[in-house]
Short mmCIF file of C-alpha atoms and ligand atoms in Angstrom, two decimals:
data_model
loop_
_atom_site.label_atom_id
_atom_site.label_comp_id
_atom_site.label_asym_id
_atom_site.label_seq_id
_atom_site.Cartn_x
_atom_site.Cartn_y
_atom_site.Cartn_z
CA UNK A 26 0.04 0.08 -0.20
CA UNK A 27 1.46 3.39 -1.03
CA UNK A 28 -0.29 6.48 0.18
CA UNK A 29 -0.23 9.66 -1.06
CA UNK A 30 1.04 13.03 0.53
CA UNK A 31 -1.06 16.23 -0.79
CA UNK A 32 0.97 19.09 -1.57
CA UNK A 33 -0.27 22.44 0.68
CA UNK A 34 -1.91 23.10 -2.27
CA UNK A 35 -3.68 19.84 -2.71
CA UNK A 36 -4.66 20.12 1.31
CA UNK A 37 -6.50 23.37 1.08
CA UNK A 38 -8.17 21.52 -2.16
CA UNK A 39 -9.32 19.28 0.49
CA UNK A 40 -10.04 21.43 3.27
CA UNK A 41 -12.82 22.78 0.86
CA UNK A 42 -14.36 19.43 -0.38
CA UNK A 43 -14.35 18.56 3.36
CA UNK A 44 -16.38 21.52 4.54
CA UNK A 45 -18.83 21.67 1.98
CA UNK A 46 -19.24 17.67 2.58
CA UNK A 47 -19.92 18.76 6.45
CA UNK A 48 -22.20 21.83 5.10
CA UNK A 49 -24.35 18.98 3.35
CA UNK A 50 -24.94 16.98 6.57
CA UNK A 51 -25.44 20.33 8.53
CA UNK A 52 -28.49 21.26 5.74
CA UNK A 53 -29.98 17.43 6.16
CA UNK A 54 -29.88 17.13 9.61
CA UNK A 55 -33.05 19.44 10.08
CA UNK A 56 -35.03 17.46 7.56
CA UNK A 57 -34.63 14.18 8.94
CA UNK A 58 -38.40 13.92 10.32
CA UNK A 59 -40.74 10.94 11.07
CA UNK A 60 -42.77 10.68 7.69
CA UNK A 61 -39.58 11.76 5.24
CA UNK A 62 -38.94 9.27 2.34
CA UNK A 63 -35.12 8.55 2.27
CA UNK A 64 -35.24 9.48 -2.12
CA UNK A 65 -36.43 12.82 -0.69
CA UNK A 66 -33.32 13.45 1.19
CA UNK A 67 -31.47 12.06 -1.48
CA UNK A 68 -33.27 14.57 -3.54
CA UNK A 69 -32.68 17.42 -1.11
CA UNK A 70 -29.01 16.12 -0.94
CA UNK A 71 -28.54 16.04 -4.85
CA UNK A 72 -30.05 19.53 -5.48
CA UNK A 73 -27.45 21.27 -2.96
CA UNK A 74 -24.97 19.47 -3.64
CA UNK A 75 -25.48 20.46 -7.58
CA UNK A 76 -26.88 23.88 -7.49
CA UNK A 77 -25.78 25.33 -4.17
CA UNK A 78 -21.69 24.32 -4.07
CA UNK A 79 -21.70 23.15 -7.59
CA UNK A 80 -20.22 20.36 -6.79
CA UNK A 81 -20.78 16.74 -7.74
CA UNK A 82 -22.37 14.22 -5.75
CA UNK A 83 -19.17 11.25 -5.62
CA UNK A 84 -21.76 8.12 -5.22
CA UNK A 85 -24.02 8.74 -7.87
CA UNK A 86 -23.26 6.04 -10.41
CA UNK A 87 -20.05 5.24 -8.94
CA UNK A 88 -19.42 1.65 -9.89
CA UNK A 89 -22.79 1.68 -10.60
CA UNK A 90 -24.89 2.80 -6.93
CA UNK A 91 -28.02 4.71 -8.78
CA UNK A 92 -28.32 8.01 -6.32
CA UNK A 93 -26.47 10.54 -4.89
CA UNK A 94 -25.87 9.50 -1.00
CA UNK A 95 -26.23 6.68 1.42
CA UNK A 96 -29.04 6.23 3.55
CA UNK A 97 -28.31 3.58 6.32
CA UNK A 98 -31.18 2.70 8.56
CA UNK A 99 -31.57 1.06 11.78
CA UNK A 100 -30.02 -2.82 11.17
CA UNK A 101 -28.39 -1.42 7.78
CA UNK A 102 -24.43 -1.17 8.08
CA UNK A 103 -23.71 0.58 5.41
CA UNK A 104 -24.25 1.45 1.45
CA UNK A 105 -27.96 1.74 2.12
CA UNK A 106 -29.88 2.90 -1.31
CA UNK A 107 -32.58 5.72 -0.92
CA UNK A 108 -35.71 4.61 -1.30
CA UNK A 109 -39.75 4.77 -1.27
CA UNK A 110 -39.57 3.64 2.91
CA UNK A 111 -40.59 6.91 4.74
CA UNK A 112 -38.58 7.10 7.94
CA UNK A 113 -40.38 6.15 11.63
CA UNK A 114 -40.50 7.08 15.31
CA UNK A 115 -37.55 5.89 16.75
CA UNK A 116 -35.05 4.94 13.52
CA UNK A 117 -31.71 5.47 13.87
CA UNK A 118 -30.12 6.50 10.34
CA UNK A 119 -26.83 7.12 8.85
CA UNK A 120 -26.41 9.27 6.34
CA UNK A 121 -23.57 9.51 3.92
CA UNK A 122 -21.86 12.08 2.12
CA UNK A 123 -19.20 12.70 -0.67
CA UNK A 124 -18.81 15.51 -2.35
CA UNK A 125 -15.90 16.15 -5.54
CA UNK A 126 -15.43 19.41 -5.39
CA UNK A 127 -12.01 20.99 -7.71
CA UNK A 128 -11.03 17.43 -8.19
CA UNK A 129 -10.63 16.71 -4.54
CA UNK A 130 -13.37 14.41 -2.55
CA UNK A 131 -14.54 14.82 0.66
CA UNK A 132 -16.07 11.81 2.95
CA UNK A 133 -18.43 12.01 6.21
CA UNK A 134 -20.92 10.33 7.85
CA UNK A 135 -23.39 10.58 10.30
CA UNK A 136 -26.36 9.59 12.33
CA UNK A 137 -29.60 11.23 12.87
CA UNK A 138 -32.30 9.82 15.20
CA UNK A 139 -35.91 10.31 14.13
CA UNK A 140 -38.15 11.80 17.03
CA UNK A 141 -36.26 10.34 20.21
CA UNK A 142 -34.50 7.17 20.02
CA UNK A 143 -34.41 3.79 21.41
CA UNK A 144 -31.69 2.82 24.35
CA UNK A 145 -30.16 -0.04 22.56
CA UNK A 146 -30.01 2.99 19.24
CA UNK A 147 -29.04 5.87 21.26
CA UNK A 148 -26.47 3.26 22.85
CA UNK A 149 -25.10 1.91 19.86
CA UNK A 150 -24.73 5.56 18.23
CA UNK A 151 -22.71 6.62 21.00
CA UNK A 152 -20.29 3.87 21.00
CA UNK A 153 -19.85 4.17 17.29
CA UNK A 154 -19.09 8.11 17.67
CA UNK A 155 -16.57 7.31 20.43
CA UNK A 156 -14.66 4.53 18.68
CA UNK A 157 -14.25 7.03 15.40
CA UNK A 158 -12.77 9.75 17.82
CA UNK A 159 -10.81 7.18 19.69
CA UNK A 160 -9.36 6.02 16.00
CA UNK A 161 -8.94 10.30 15.12
CA UNK A 162 -6.82 11.06 18.44
CA UNK A 163 -3.96 8.42 17.59
CA UNK A 164 -3.65 10.44 14.28
CA UNK A 165 -0.08 12.64 14.33
CA UNK A 166 3.24 11.40 12.60
CA UNK A 167 4.73 8.77 13.00
CA UNK A 168 2.05 6.53 14.22
CA UNK A 169 0.90 3.65 12.61
CA UNK A 170 -2.27 2.60 11.03
CA UNK A 171 -2.27 -0.30 13.58
CA UNK A 172 -2.49 2.57 16.81
CA UNK A 173 -5.90 4.17 14.85
CA UNK A 174 -7.92 0.24 14.22
CA UNK A 175 -6.51 -1.14 17.83
CA UNK A 176 -8.13 2.44 19.56
CA UNK A 177 -11.44 2.08 17.65
CA UNK A 178 -11.80 -1.69 18.21
CA UNK A 179 -11.20 -1.47 22.10
CA UNK A 180 -13.44 1.22 22.42
CA UNK A 181 -15.90 -0.56 20.71
CA UNK A 182 -15.12 -3.78 22.33
CA UNK A 183 -15.05 -2.64 25.94
CA UNK A 184 -19.22 -1.20 25.76
CA UNK A 185 -19.95 -5.02 24.29
CA UNK A 186 -20.31 -3.86 20.60
CA UNK A 187 -18.53 -5.32 17.99
CA UNK A 188 -16.35 -3.73 14.96
CA UNK A 189 -17.28 -4.77 11.33
CA UNK A 190 -14.19 -6.17 9.44
CA UNK A 191 -15.47 -6.10 5.64
CA UNK A 192 -15.54 -2.50 5.22
CA UNK A 193 -12.75 0.36 6.57
CA UNK A 194 -11.74 3.65 6.27
CA UNK A 195 -9.63 4.49 2.96
CA UNK A 196 -7.43 7.38 1.86
CA UNK A 197 -8.71 9.99 -0.03
CA UNK A 198 -8.24 12.88 -2.65
CA UNK A 199 -8.00 12.86 -6.19
CA UNK A 200 -9.38 9.10 -5.67
CA UNK A 201 -12.82 8.78 -3.53
CA UNK A 202 -10.93 5.16 -2.25
CA UNK A 203 -7.11 5.76 -2.38
CA UNK A 204 -4.94 3.79 -0.52
CA UNK A 205 -4.10 3.31 2.19
CA UNK A 206 -6.97 0.77 3.59
CA UNK A 207 -7.64 1.85 7.03
CA UNK A 208 -9.16 -1.12 9.51
CA UNK A 209 -10.60 -0.37 11.65
CA UNK A 210 -9.39 -3.12 14.02
CA UNK A 211 -5.48 -4.12 14.78
CA UNK A 212 -2.61 -4.17 16.61
CA UNK A 213 -0.29 -0.94 18.43
CA UNK A 214 2.55 -0.67 16.69
CA UNK A 215 1.62 -2.44 13.27
CA UNK A 216 0.98 -1.11 9.61
CA UNK A 217 1.82 1.74 7.34
CA UNK A 218 3.32 5.02 9.23
CA UNK A 219 1.48 8.04 9.24
CA UNK A 220 3.14 11.25 7.64
CA UNK A 221 2.07 14.32 7.08
CA UNK A 222 0.43 15.51 4.67
CA UNK A 223 -1.61 11.95 4.21
CA UNK A 224 -5.55 12.27 3.83
CA UNK A 225 -7.68 9.39 4.61
CA UNK A 226 -11.21 8.47 6.49
CA UNK A 227 -11.80 6.92 9.71
CA UNK A 228 -15.75 5.14 9.59
CA UNK A 229 -16.07 2.34 11.98
CA UNK A 230 -19.11 0.52 11.63
CA UNK A 231 -20.73 -0.41 15.19
CA UNK A 232 -23.06 -3.39 15.62
CA UNK A 233 -24.65 -3.73 18.38
CA UNK A 234 -24.46 -7.45 18.26
CA UNK A 235 -22.18 -10.06 16.56
CA UNK A 236 -19.76 -8.28 13.75
CA UNK A 237 -21.07 -10.81 11.11
CA UNK A 238 -22.91 -8.96 7.57
CA UNK A 239 -24.91 -9.91 5.14
CA UNK A 240 -24.91 -8.45 1.09
CA UNK A 241 -28.12 -8.05 0.28
CA UNK A 242 -29.39 -9.00 -3.63
CA UNK A 243 -29.32 -5.58 -4.66
CA UNK A 244 -25.40 -5.66 -4.57
CA UNK A 245 -25.73 -2.70 -2.53
CA UNK A 246 -27.18 -3.22 1.12
CA UNK A 247 -25.12 -4.53 3.83
CA UNK A 248 -27.62 -6.03 7.27
CA UNK A 249 -26.23 -7.51 10.46
CA UNK A 250 -26.62 -10.80 9.67
CA UNK A 251 -28.43 -11.11 13.49
CA UNK A 252 -30.49 -8.19 12.40
CA UNK A 253 -29.17 -5.96 15.14
CA UNK A 254 -28.99 -2.46 15.54
CA UNK A 255 -25.88 -0.68 13.43
CA UNK A 256 -24.42 2.23 13.70
CA UNK A 257 -21.24 4.54 11.70
CA UNK A 258 -19.58 7.87 11.80
CA UNK A 259 -16.79 9.08 9.34
CA UNK A 260 -14.65 11.83 9.23
CA UNK A 261 -11.52 13.17 6.74
CA UNK A 262 -8.87 13.96 8.52
CA UNK A 263 -5.43 15.27 7.55
CA UNK A 264 -1.93 14.18 9.25
CA UNK A 265 -0.63 17.83 10.23
CA UNK A 266 3.31 18.09 11.50
CA UNK A 267 1.69 17.88 14.69
CA UNK A 268 -1.80 15.84 14.56
CA UNK A 269 -4.69 15.82 12.95
CA UNK A 270 -7.01 18.29 11.50
CA UNK A 271 -10.51 16.98 10.90
CA UNK A 272 -11.37 18.20 7.44
CA UNK A 273 -15.27 17.53 8.19
CA UNK A 274 -16.29 19.00 10.85
CA UNK A 275 -19.69 20.68 11.20
CA UNK A 276 -19.83 24.85 11.23
CA UNK A 277 -20.90 23.94 15.21
CA UNK A 278 -17.41 22.15 15.84
CA UNK A 279 -15.44 24.10 13.77
CA UNK A 280 -12.01 26.49 15.55
N1 MF3 B 312 -19.15 7.04 0.99
C1 MF3 B 312 -18.53 5.54 1.37
C2 MF3 B 312 -17.44 5.64 2.23
O1 MF3 B 312 -17.49 6.16 2.98
C3 MF3 B 312 -18.77 4.51 0.34
C4 MF3 B 312 -20.06 4.71 -0.67
S1 MF3 B 312 -19.75 4.19 -2.47
C5 MF3 B 312 -21.22 3.87 -2.76
O2 MF3 B 312 -16.17 5.27 1.56
F1 MF3 B 312 -21.37 3.89 -4.14
F2 MF3 B 312 -22.38 3.83 -1.95
F3 MF3 B 312 -21.37 4.87 -2.70
CO1 CO B 313 -15.66 6.56 3.21
CO1 CO B 314 -18.32 7.92 3.14
#
């Protein structure tokens, strides 16, 4: 695996793409309400990305994916295809946004509650959030990918949840999915060493039950084998001289 180092000019373009990605999530959050369908959320995001941001929704037609965003509800782990299912009170939903601006990608996802969540829905969502941040906190030059994976896995398993192994974070830049693969499990001190100028995602999928998953016949939708709830959060990060810059922070979290 060979991770590319972004130049300062490329890093600036990644900042812009990351900010636009976060802006889409900030925009769509208040629209996640009981009765709205996931394809309505897709259309709103598509129109905002294309019409307002003058950017490109990267998922649309990516390897045949038919929509502009991924919407993964309850026991859907990732890559849910927006459709006519209306969201209901108590659902938990991941919305995953990837935009391309001036040739560079930003990739981020968040969980949203439809009305008041169940205890289990709130719990798996919080564990996935904490696990993502445990991984992000490891990012600095000289750290290794295994340090990130271990931190994510330890955080998740210490709270009685499990980490999905079949999907991982990834380098990102001009490409949607670049090297390296960023596993969400592993051993400290192993794997590629991080260097200033690398950009990649950390995006753990956390199941309330067992870690096993199944791909539905649509070829995209990934669900938990045991039908337990699943949650995911994702940020795009840049390795800086002293640590890490999170490129996809929402407006409320920006310094
Ligand atoms: N955004 C996802 C990721 O985090 C990838 C979605 S691929 C798609 O890597 F085709 F389903 F959109
Ligand atoms: Co990603
Ligand atoms: Co994503």
